[in-house]
XYZ file of C-alpha atoms in Angstrom:
719
model
C 64.205 142.367 117.711
C 65.952 139.057 119.196
C 66.066 136.138 117.837
C 63.039 134.112 120.358
C 61.062 136.578 118.328
C 62.250 136.543 114.850
C 61.760 133.077 115.287
C 58.161 132.674 116.251
C 57.298 135.800 113.405
C 58.918 133.498 110.940
C 56.451 130.495 111.834
C 53.583 132.503 112.258
C 54.214 134.269 108.747
C 54.069 131.194 107.339
C 50.859 129.766 108.964
C 48.515 132.496 108.199
C 49.445 131.498 104.653
C 48.170 128.026 105.043
C 51.068 126.205 106.025
C 51.493 123.655 108.463
C 53.962 124.457 111.221
C 56.042 121.095 111.728
C 58.517 120.442 114.843
C 62.453 119.739 114.953
C 63.473 115.998 113.713
C 66.593 114.911 115.311
C 69.620 116.209 114.388
C 69.930 112.119 113.838
C 68.415 111.334 110.143
C 66.320 108.117 110.286
C 67.023 106.202 108.232
C 68.861 108.424 105.968
C 73.008 106.345 105.321
C 73.983 108.719 102.822
C 73.903 111.522 105.862
C 75.785 111.592 109.596
C 73.612 114.442 110.199
C 70.525 116.646 109.800
C 72.370 119.308 107.572
C 69.148 120.868 106.182
C 65.495 122.130 106.959
C 63.980 119.561 104.097
C 65.898 116.376 105.113
C 63.294 115.088 107.187
C 60.648 115.485 104.020
C 62.978 114.005 101.805
C 60.200 111.294 101.052
C 57.288 114.199 100.456
C 59.682 115.559 97.962
C 59.739 111.927 96.126
C 55.781 110.784 96.488
C 57.089 108.205 99.314
C 55.070 109.474 102.262
C 51.799 111.654 102.144
C 52.847 114.749 103.788
C 50.020 116.494 105.998
C 49.565 119.103 104.764
C 50.503 120.778 100.748
C 52.114 122.991 102.955
C 54.712 123.455 105.567
C 57.039 125.458 108.028
C 59.662 124.744 110.153
C 62.563 125.275 112.435
C 65.345 122.841 111.854
C 67.851 121.948 114.378
C 70.931 121.538 112.005
C 74.455 120.508 112.136
C 77.125 120.865 109.048
C 80.400 118.798 109.897
C 82.334 120.323 106.689
C 82.692 123.970 108.400
C 84.653 123.114 111.495
C 87.932 124.080 110.631
C 86.622 127.659 109.483
C 84.646 128.094 112.521
C 84.908 131.593 114.783
C 87.670 132.612 111.843
C 84.143 134.745 110.526
C 80.957 135.841 111.200
C 78.838 133.359 109.999
C 80.617 130.298 110.292
C 78.840 127.208 112.977
C 78.597 124.102 112.977
C 74.830 123.956 114.906
C 72.408 126.406 113.739
C 68.624 126.610 112.998
C 67.385 126.770 109.946
C 64.571 128.954 108.869
C 61.989 127.010 106.051
C 59.151 126.847 104.209
C 57.882 123.740 101.910
C 55.416 122.690 99.341
C 54.961 119.507 98.214
C 53.852 119.789 94.592
C 51.274 123.166 96.065
C 53.290 126.163 94.968
C 56.760 126.817 92.866
C 58.601 129.814 92.201
C 56.042 132.737 91.590
C 54.845 132.150 95.339
C 57.940 131.097 97.031
C 60.022 134.407 95.973
C 57.433 136.791 96.913
C 56.897 135.258 100.379
C 60.600 135.259 100.825
C 60.524 139.315 99.939
C 57.646 140.006 101.757
C 58.464 138.309 104.512
C 61.959 139.956 104.529
C 61.184 143.738 103.847
C 57.736 144.041 105.553
C 57.868 141.754 109.108
C 61.367 141.983 109.981
C 61.156 146.378 107.606
C 65.164 144.783 105.882
C 66.211 147.918 103.574
C 64.651 146.733 100.131
C 67.715 148.208 98.665
C 70.072 145.912 100.438
C 68.881 142.759 98.770
C 70.319 141.207 95.783
C 69.197 138.118 94.576
C 71.236 135.070 92.813
C 69.700 132.538 90.525
C 70.888 129.995 87.723
C 72.378 130.650 84.457
C 69.552 128.813 83.255
C 66.791 130.010 85.228
C 64.921 133.210 83.267
C 62.256 132.441 84.965
C 63.586 133.707 88.550
C 64.897 136.289 86.866
C 61.245 138.047 85.722
C 59.623 137.320 88.907
C 62.676 138.965 91.214
C 62.205 141.534 89.336
C 58.268 142.067 88.917
C 58.334 141.848 93.027
C 60.480 144.290 93.876
C 64.535 144.142 92.734
C 66.408 145.739 90.074
C 67.901 143.473 87.031
C 71.031 144.841 88.269
C 71.183 143.015 91.621
C 70.123 139.961 90.334
C 73.162 137.846 89.507
C 73.280 135.057 87.115
C 75.863 131.714 88.918
C 75.954 128.358 87.996
C 76.158 125.012 90.544
C 78.438 125.628 92.183
C 76.227 128.370 93.570
C 72.472 127.509 92.742
C 72.317 123.831 92.682
C 71.387 122.755 95.849
C 70.446 118.939 97.629
C 70.390 117.611 100.764
C 72.879 114.880 100.114
C 74.572 112.872 97.529
C 71.429 111.634 96.218
C 67.760 112.238 96.031
C 65.431 115.439 95.581
C 67.557 118.218 93.923
C 67.129 121.526 91.803
C 67.990 125.061 90.790
C 68.192 127.218 94.147
C 67.944 130.847 94.133
C 69.503 132.998 96.747
C 68.970 136.107 98.892
C 71.509 138.251 99.882
C 72.012 141.077 101.788
C 74.570 144.292 101.556
C 76.274 145.212 104.474
C 77.507 148.048 102.230
C 80.936 149.388 99.942
C 82.294 151.039 103.179
C 82.671 145.993 103.651
C 83.266 145.116 100.687
C 86.803 145.094 98.163
C 85.666 148.027 96.083
C 86.066 146.469 93.385
C 83.183 147.280 90.072
C 82.337 143.405 89.977
C 82.129 143.257 93.287
C 78.384 141.073 94.483
C 76.646 138.635 95.931
C 79.684 135.406 96.416
C 82.620 138.268 95.428
C 85.549 135.756 95.904
C 87.998 138.373 96.295
C 90.233 137.824 99.642
C 89.081 139.837 102.426
C 85.297 140.755 101.338
C 83.415 140.974 103.209
C 80.023 142.964 102.164
C 77.780 140.139 101.146
C 75.565 137.688 103.227
C 73.794 134.739 101.884
C 70.537 134.746 104.234
C 68.055 132.755 102.687
C 68.331 130.184 100.014
C 65.612 128.820 97.934
C 65.223 125.286 95.964
C 63.400 124.299 93.587
C 62.620 120.830 93.727
C 62.846 119.518 90.353
C 64.684 116.448 90.016
C 65.438 112.997 91.873
C 68.978 112.441 91.713
C 70.496 108.758 91.546
C 74.316 107.670 93.061
C 75.250 107.541 89.491
C 74.386 111.608 89.494
C 71.507 111.294 86.794
C 68.533 113.515 87.598
C 65.047 112.290 86.867
C 62.067 114.583 87.185
C 59.693 114.162 90.052
C 56.073 113.889 89.393
C 54.898 117.075 91.662
C 58.118 120.042 91.773
C 58.030 121.516 95.209
C 59.999 124.118 97.453
C 62.424 124.062 99.952
C 63.754 127.341 101.833
C 66.224 127.818 103.975
C 67.383 130.673 106.261
C 69.956 130.674 109.422
C 67.920 131.978 112.439
C 71.476 132.971 113.581
C 72.544 135.099 110.424
C 69.550 136.704 109.972
C 69.257 137.675 113.628
C 72.669 139.485 112.972
C 71.487 141.065 109.870
C 68.290 142.741 112.129
C 70.569 143.405 115.229
C 73.003 145.314 112.558
C 76.297 144.091 114.510
C 79.438 145.077 112.891
C 83.535 145.244 114.727
C 86.495 146.952 114.070
C 88.628 144.413 111.330
C 87.785 144.597 107.404
C 89.050 145.785 104.155
C 86.712 149.237 104.874
C 87.875 149.529 107.879
C 84.805 147.805 109.622
C 83.639 144.363 108.688
C 80.213 142.959 109.962
C 81.271 140.407 113.331
C 77.524 138.552 112.621
C 76.097 136.093 114.517
C 78.163 136.177 117.743
C 76.989 138.769 118.818
C 74.193 138.154 118.996
C 71.728 136.773 122.098
C 72.355 133.216 120.894
C 75.894 133.043 121.410
C 76.780 136.707 123.806
C 75.770 134.959 126.991
C 78.533 132.047 126.455
C 81.218 133.894 124.904
C 80.448 136.211 128.601
C 80.903 133.016 130.438
C 83.947 131.992 128.259
C 85.116 135.046 129.181
C 84.840 135.414 132.533
C 86.188 132.127 133.429
C 88.880 132.692 131.750
C 89.955 136.131 132.675
C 90.066 136.857 129.068
C 88.370 140.141 127.366
C 86.441 139.709 124.665
C 86.843 142.439 121.223
C 90.558 143.303 122.044
C 92.425 140.796 120.779
C 91.457 138.537 117.835
C 93.130 135.160 118.435
C 91.132 135.784 122.177
C 88.515 136.734 119.676
C 88.684 133.286 117.746
C 89.051 131.054 120.451
C 86.155 132.608 122.721
C 83.666 132.343 119.538
C 84.711 128.035 118.541
C 84.041 127.533 122.578
C 80.562 128.856 121.925
C 79.737 127.514 118.853
C 80.850 124.209 119.823
C 79.330 124.405 123.466
C 76.257 125.213 121.061
C 77.182 122.114 118.889
C 78.333 119.242 121.342
C 75.201 119.514 123.423
C 72.894 119.576 121.048
C 74.498 116.319 119.432
C 74.317 114.856 122.756
C 71.109 115.673 123.684
C 69.597 113.771 120.507
C 71.350 110.839 121.296
C 75.527 111.371 119.657
C 77.962 109.905 122.123
C 81.850 110.586 121.964
C 83.137 107.885 119.726
C 85.679 107.259 117.736
C 83.521 106.297 114.307
C 80.719 108.297 112.340
C 78.932 111.041 114.162
C 80.436 109.965 117.514
C 84.022 110.663 115.530
C 82.653 114.178 114.887
C 80.953 114.864 117.788
C 84.607 113.678 120.147
C 86.394 116.085 117.209
C 84.366 119.168 118.407
C 85.380 118.717 121.668
C 88.638 118.235 121.555
C 88.849 121.445 118.918
C 86.846 123.355 121.557
C 89.988 121.921 124.655
C 92.719 123.162 122.226
C 90.871 126.449 122.193
C 90.679 126.189 125.623
C 93.885 125.716 126.050
C 95.095 128.353 124.389
C 92.675 130.922 126.666
C 93.598 129.374 130.081
C 93.890 126.916 132.674
C 90.694 127.573 133.826
C 88.974 127.424 130.187
C 86.174 124.008 130.459
C 83.767 123.257 127.734
C 81.523 121.140 129.698
C 80.740 124.417 132.395
C 79.128 126.295 128.833
C 76.429 122.942 129.015
C 73.939 124.337 131.014
C 74.092 128.175 129.554
C 73.347 126.442 126.140
C 70.521 123.982 127.806
C 68.983 127.625 129.297
C 69.318 129.153 125.721
C 67.213 126.454 124.161
C 65.591 124.726 126.694
C 62.279 126.391 126.101
C 62.629 125.989 121.782
C 64.381 122.476 122.518
C 63.900 120.776 126.395
C 65.626 118.110 125.415
C 68.549 120.330 125.932
C 67.425 121.472 129.714
C 66.878 117.645 130.663
C 69.876 116.398 130.290
C 72.167 119.162 130.709
C 73.509 117.608 134.085
C 74.204 114.157 131.977
C 75.196 116.506 128.985
C 77.921 117.996 131.606
C 79.063 115.441 133.057
C 79.945 113.208 129.669
C 81.870 116.487 128.220
C 83.493 116.485 131.227
C 84.718 112.994 130.588
C 85.900 113.519 127.492
C 87.885 116.377 129.386
C 89.409 114.387 131.395
C 90.434 111.458 128.450
C 91.869 114.191 126.452
C 94.142 116.032 129.025
C 95.650 112.136 129.589
C 96.368 112.758 126.296
C 97.543 115.745 125.709
C 99.970 115.554 128.789
C 101.058 112.402 127.540
C 101.406 113.824 123.492
C 103.163 116.870 125.132
C 106.338 114.939 126.437
C 106.683 113.318 123.164
C 105.642 115.722 121.281
C 108.347 118.352 122.940
C 111.120 115.229 122.377
C 110.556 115.665 118.572
C 110.788 119.787 118.346
C 113.591 119.969 120.397
C 115.264 118.196 117.827
C 114.690 121.186 115.822
C 112.511 118.550 112.963
C 109.147 117.652 113.186
C 108.286 115.145 110.452
C 104.137 114.443 108.446
C 105.046 111.106 109.827
C 105.629 111.680 113.244
C 102.621 114.363 113.256
C 100.279 111.660 112.257
C 101.156 109.229 114.951
C 100.054 111.788 117.651
C 97.319 112.118 116.023
C 96.859 108.049 115.588
C 97.744 106.825 118.960
C 97.483 109.514 121.313
C 94.368 111.338 119.608
C 97.121 114.418 119.887
C 95.279 117.051 117.631
C 97.371 117.935 114.311
C 96.561 121.406 114.925
C 98.092 121.088 117.696
C 101.491 119.845 116.996
C 101.905 122.581 114.386
C 101.493 125.095 116.463
C 103.478 124.508 118.992
C 106.026 123.068 116.051
C 105.577 126.873 114.735
C 106.036 128.523 118.368
C 109.557 126.938 118.473
C 110.388 127.362 114.771
C 109.766 124.207 113.420
C 107.720 123.700 110.235
C 105.065 120.794 109.896
C 104.313 119.883 106.267
C 101.003 119.970 107.002
C 99.756 118.675 102.884
C 101.575 115.601 104.045
C 100.230 115.632 107.291
C 96.550 115.714 105.696
C 97.725 112.923 103.489
C 98.378 109.997 105.714
C 94.652 111.362 107.778
C 93.130 110.634 104.678
C 95.155 107.542 104.183
C 94.082 106.672 107.510
C 89.977 107.576 107.113
C 90.276 105.593 104.533
C 91.411 102.211 105.471
C 89.610 102.073 108.372
C 85.770 104.094 107.285
C 86.560 106.915 110.003
C 84.649 109.592 108.668
C 84.239 113.111 109.528
C 81.374 114.384 106.939
C 79.830 111.531 105.706
C 80.199 107.282 105.237
C 83.710 106.861 102.918
C 82.404 103.341 100.570
C 84.929 100.409 101.417
C 88.161 99.616 99.453
C 87.062 96.546 98.157
C 83.595 97.867 97.097
C 82.122 94.882 96.528
C 78.387 93.929 97.847
C 77.638 91.504 100.340
C 74.793 89.298 99.716
C 72.307 89.054 103.188
C 70.523 85.593 103.588
C 70.397 86.276 107.215
C 65.969 86.398 107.064
C 66.565 82.368 106.704
C 69.293 81.076 108.233
C 71.280 82.034 111.321
C 74.839 80.195 110.007
C 76.454 80.396 106.549
C 80.053 79.160 104.724
C 81.468 81.830 103.077
C 84.650 83.313 102.437
C 86.233 86.492 102.964
C 86.747 89.018 99.974
C 88.212 91.923 102.332
C 90.617 92.893 105.777
C 90.714 96.607 107.338
C 92.787 96.662 110.486
C 90.825 99.413 112.917
C 93.312 102.263 113.743
C 91.691 102.423 117.086
C 92.204 99.235 118.443
C 94.984 96.937 116.683
C 93.661 93.798 118.319
C 90.397 94.557 116.095
C 89.776 94.167 112.489
C 86.404 95.021 109.544
C 85.851 91.734 107.863
C 83.680 91.807 104.524
C 82.431 88.597 103.321
C 80.784 87.116 100.053
C 77.510 86.528 101.788
C 76.383 87.048 105.770
C 73.460 85.834 107.391
C 74.502 88.961 110.327
C 72.055 91.858 110.152
C 73.732 95.225 110.458
C 72.189 98.493 111.813
C 69.920 99.971 110.240
C 66.294 101.006 110.156
C 66.377 101.533 113.861
C 67.349 97.848 114.824
C 70.298 96.662 116.040
C 73.251 94.820 114.673
C 73.455 91.248 115.221
C 76.448 89.728 117.258
C 77.983 86.207 117.108
C 80.948 84.620 115.794
C 83.529 83.556 113.157
C 85.185 80.527 112.570
C 87.645 79.120 110.258
C 90.705 76.750 110.545
C 91.020 76.220 113.975
C 90.317 80.036 114.740
C 87.114 82.026 116.108
C 87.023 85.310 116.398
C 83.665 86.952 118.144
C 81.603 89.253 115.740
C 80.970 92.607 117.731
C 79.526 94.769 115.137
C 78.207 94.787 111.745
C 77.509 98.029 110.272
C 76.017 98.962 106.259
C 78.474 100.094 103.883
C 77.072 100.530 100.475
C 76.309 97.827 99.189
C 79.048 95.933 101.436
C 78.212 94.738 105.240
C 81.212 95.086 107.201
C 81.717 92.795 110.518
C 84.037 93.853 112.795
C 85.700 91.411 114.223
C 88.112 91.020 117.795
C 90.925 89.734 115.993
C 93.982 90.964 114.988
C 93.819 91.578 111.302
C 96.987 89.330 110.156
C 94.627 86.488 111.703
C 92.227 86.532 109.075
C 92.737 87.165 105.298
C 91.148 87.615 101.559
C 89.807 83.954 100.115
C 89.521 82.159 104.120
C 86.925 80.272 104.026
C 84.945 81.278 107.056
C 81.795 79.573 109.172
C 79.540 82.861 110.403
C 77.072 81.993 112.667
C 74.617 84.425 114.966
C 73.493 84.325 118.077
C 70.108 83.003 117.520
C 68.999 83.747 121.468
C 69.863 87.619 121.312
C 68.632 87.552 117.642
C 65.417 85.928 118.923
C 65.159 88.756 122.009
C 65.815 91.835 118.920
C 63.007 90.039 117.117
C 60.234 90.135 120.232
C 61.592 94.426 120.338
C 61.258 94.680 116.714
C 58.023 93.289 116.357
C 56.300 94.996 118.981
C 57.274 98.033 117.630
C 55.116 97.735 114.848
C 52.007 96.395 117.298
C 52.577 99.197 119.167
C 52.813 101.797 116.059
C 49.449 100.946 114.871
C 48.095 100.770 118.710
C 49.107 103.928 119.082
C 47.478 105.311 115.614
C 44.979 103.703 116.507
C 43.873 105.000 120.395
C 45.116 108.549 119.020
C 44.398 109.154 115.864
C 46.757 109.273 112.130
C 48.661 112.084 113.709
C 51.033 109.322 115.832
C 53.442 109.218 113.227
C 56.309 107.351 114.196
C 59.794 109.305 113.823
C 61.844 107.228 115.115
C 62.827 103.904 117.179
C 65.778 101.752 118.756
C 65.527 98.169 118.869
C 67.739 96.237 121.128
C 67.821 92.838 122.202
C 66.521 93.555 126.623
C 64.348 96.551 125.114
C 63.177 98.769 122.829
C 61.990 103.078 122.252
C 59.535 104.071 119.160
C 59.696 107.676 119.176
C 56.851 109.165 117.032
C 55.159 113.060 115.825
C 52.176 113.901 118.403
C 52.320 117.136 120.463
C 50.757 116.403 124.054
C 51.474 113.949 126.437
C 49.548 111.234 126.503
C 47.060 110.618 129.466
C 46.631 107.332 132.039
C 43.640 106.363 130.206
C 45.204 106.596 126.273
C 48.208 104.542 127.791
C 46.092 101.455 129.455
C 44.261 101.337 125.789
C 47.310 101.773 123.494
C 48.825 98.833 126.213
C 45.851 96.923 126.344
C 45.445 96.592 122.902
C 48.816 96.266 121.962
C 49.015 92.838 124.461
C 45.336 91.805 123.156
C 46.829 91.294 119.325
C 50.045 89.958 120.790
C 47.489 87.274 122.234
C 45.999 86.365 119.443
C 49.119 84.617 118.071
C 48.575 86.614 114.438
C 50.829 85.345 111.679
C 53.549 87.780 109.912
C 53.583 87.585 106.493
C 56.167 88.870 104.249
C 56.447 90.650 101.064
C 58.293 92.391 98.462
C 56.311 95.121 96.101
C 56.271 98.032 94.386
C 56.485 101.146 96.022
C 53.411 102.818 94.736
C 51.777 99.884 95.120
C 52.635 99.125 98.630
C 51.695 102.579 99.621
C 48.610 101.606 97.891
C 47.717 98.353 99.408
C 47.893 100.071 103.531
C 51.405 99.194 103.847
C 53.097 102.464 106.075
C 56.058 104.119 105.013
C 57.668 105.704 107.929
C 57.911 109.406 107.920
C 62.319 109.587 108.123
C 62.867 106.230 105.976
C 64.334 106.590 102.240
C 63.076 103.265 100.647
C 64.159 101.874 96.855
C 62.014 101.261 94.090
C 60.994 97.314 95.563
C 60.033 97.531 98.986
C 59.806 94.893 101.527
C 56.204 94.739 103.593
C 55.798 93.543 106.717
C 52.064 92.363 108.392
C 50.565 90.901 111.539
C 47.463 89.523 110.803
C 45.577 91.776 108.663
C 45.932 94.460 111.551
C 49.446 95.856 111.294
C 51.009 96.647 107.731
C 54.299 98.042 107.457
C 57.145 98.416 105.159
C 60.750 97.560 107.006
C 63.972 95.318 106.163
C 64.223 94.348 109.976
C 64.023 90.984 111.399
C 61.085 89.885 113.187
C 58.822 87.420 114.353
C 56.611 84.097 112.507
C 53.894 84.502 115.187
C 52.860 87.552 117.563
C 51.967 85.165 120.213
C 55.910 84.679 120.571
C 56.254 88.068 121.978
C 55.167 86.586 124.890
C 54.051 90.276 126.613
C 54.678 93.722 126.094
C 54.913 96.340 128.877
C 55.572 100.247 128.480
C 58.270 101.457 131.057
C 58.706 104.878 130.055
C 56.673 107.684 128.173
C 58.016 111.112 127.407
C 59.324 114.409 125.351
C 62.316 114.586 123.673
C 61.642 117.891 122.036
C 59.217 119.799 120.209
C 56.283 117.712 119.603
C 58.483 114.276 119.498
C 57.824 111.711 122.148
C 59.544 108.782 123.532
C 57.730 105.315 124.760
C 60.137 102.637 126.024
C 58.842 98.937 126.249
C 60.565 95.736 127.249
C 58.795 92.554 125.616
C 59.442 88.843 126.455
C 58.343 86.211 128.833
C 58.886 87.918 131.792
C 56.860 84.408 133.808
C 56.444 84.887 136.959
C 55.112 88.139 136.105
C 52.723 90.058 138.848
C 50.852 93.092 139.552
C 53.872 93.929 141.560
C 56.094 93.482 139.272
C 54.465 95.210 136.704
C 53.556 97.990 138.842
C 57.569 98.731 138.589
C 56.892 99.480 134.885
C 54.269 101.578 135.635
C 51.669 99.464 133.956
C 49.415 96.962 133.913
C 51.243 93.415 133.371
C 48.960 91.632 129.977
C 49.634 88.686 132.225
C 47.337 89.730 134.468
C 44.606 90.038 131.970
C 42.470 86.303 130.677
C 44.115 84.474 128.241
C 47.220 84.336 128.980
C 49.584 83.220 127.628
C 48.019 82.603 124.062
C 47.764 79.758 122.209
C 50.146 78.170 120.447
C 50.134 77.258 116.926
C 49.898 73.058 116.436
C-alpha cells in the first residue's frame, strides 16, 4: 500500500462518516501573525473552533501541507523528523468529541490499514480519565495506555488560540528496537531507543489561550486530529534498516515512495551509494527532505530573503547545499525540484506548474551561496591555520558572508581546531533579538512599546522615535519604532505603506513597515547612528501610492461579493495580495470558472464601481458584526472588537485595511487572469484604476471586456 492509496483511504473513511473533504490551505497562514507557517492541519480552521466563522459542515477532513522549522537540525539523523510533510486530519466543530474521535482512529488503523492491534499504544493526559476508559472500551488494554503531562499530551497550533489535552497513538516496532529496560514505553527517553513512533495525535479542543497563557473554555468543544502521511506510510510498508541498540532500527519515512525517488536521484547524481555509509545517508536524506520543503514553500509564494519565512527558506537551501558539498561537487539541490514536482504534481498542481521557475530560483541561490562559500573558505582557512578559531570569528563569517556556522565548525574540527558552539549560539541569539530575523517565529521588539496607528485619517504626523535597531543584513538601513505613525503596516494581504521621515535637516525613505507585536517597525534607508531614540521626526506617507493601494483593496471587497453572488456561498476567500498596481484574490472553489461566469463577475463588479457606493466604517463586537451579515474571512484572526467596512448595503466585511471613500474612485477593475493555485483554490489577478484611453483592443490584452466600453462610464462624482 503506497502513499497515494493511504491518502485516499483516509479521506474516503471520513467522507463515509459524514465529514466534508476540504482542500489543503497554503503553507502561509493568512492573517495569523503568531505563525510563520501552517504547522498543523487545524491552523486554517482556527476561526471555526473559536466561533468566529461558520464552518461549511460540522465535520471535516483534509490532507494539509505542513512545514515546521523547529526540527531542521534533526532532519536526516533519524527516520521520522521532517520539515515539510502532509498531515491527515479529521475535525469536529462542536459536533462529536472523544467518544467518537478515539474509536474512529482505532477503526481506521486496524481495519482499513490492517495494522496489528497489539502494536498500538495510547498516550493520554494525566488528568484524562475519560480517554482512558474510552481507549479500554475501544480495544487497547490498560497496560498499553500511558499517562503524561503537558509536555507530551497538551497541544496548540500556536502561542495563542484553540488548545486542549490530547491523546497520541504510538506504534510499537517491537522490543528488538528498544532499550530493553522495564519502563520502556511511548515517549521513552532512554538514549537510542527507537521502539515507539507517535503516528496520530487526537487533540480535544476545549480552551482559547490568550497571550498571558490564560485558558478560557470554548462555547463548544471540538476535535482536531493529525497523522503524518509519511510516518503511517513507513509503518504500513514496514521498512527497517541496520543499526540501533537492538541490532536493527526503523528507518521510517525515507524508505517510502515519497522519498526514494529523490534519494535515488541524489545518490546517482553524486555517485554515492545509499545504505552503505551513515554520514552519506544523512546527507542524502537532508537533500531529499529539503528539496521537498523548499519546493513546496516556493510553490506557495515564499521567496528566499533575510527575514521571516524567506530566511527559513534560505537557511533550508543553504543547509542542503552544505550536505551536497559533502557528497561531492556534482550535488545540486535544484536538480531535485522537478522530481518533487512529479511526486506531488497530481495532488498539489501548484508545484508542477511552477517547477521551472522554482528550479531557477534555487539555482540562483546556489550560485550566490557558492560565492559566499569561496569567500568564507579563504578567510576561514587563514583563521584555522593559526590553530585557533574564536566564537566571534565564526559568527562574523556567518553574519557578514552567510557562511554556515556548522560548516565552520566541521572544517575546523577536521584540522583539530575546536569551536565553542555554545558561545556562537549566544551571539546568534543576540543578533536575532537585535535585528528581528526569526527562524521559527517573530520575536517581540526589544522596545516592547506599542505604536499608535492613526493612518486611517492622517497621512503625515509629527511624532517621536522610541527605539532604533541595526539591520544585520544592511548597515545602511535601520529599524525605527515611533510613538505614533500614519504608515500602514503590512497585514491582511495589504502591502505596507512607503514614504519619508524628516528630522533636523535629515530625510530618509521608509522602505517597509511591518507589525511586530503591538509595535510597528519602520525599515528606513539610513544607518542606525543617524536617527536616535527621542528624536522628533515628521512622518509622511506616499499619498498617491496609498490611494492606488486603497483602490485595489476596495476592489477586492467588491470582487469577493460579486463572486459569491455569481458562484454561491462556497466561493470563500482564502487570501489576497493588495499592491499599488495590482491585486490577487484567492478563493476556495472546486473548478475553473466558465467564460460566462467570469463575464458576469466582471460586469457586476464594475456595475458596483459605477454605482459610486459610499464607504462606511464601524467598530463592533465580533458577534454583533457577524450577526449584521459582515463576512469574516476564512483564515483571519479577530479580536473581540472588529472593524467593519461596508460599501453601500452591498459588500460588508471585517477588515483593518485602507479603502477609498466611494467606489467610483476605483475607476475600473479589469480581471487579467483566473487560475488554479492548489487543490480547490483559485487565484484571480485584477488591476484597478482610471486607465484613461482604455478601449476594446486594450481591454483584450487583459482577456476581459473593459467596463469603459459600457454605458454609464465614468461614474458621476459626489457633489
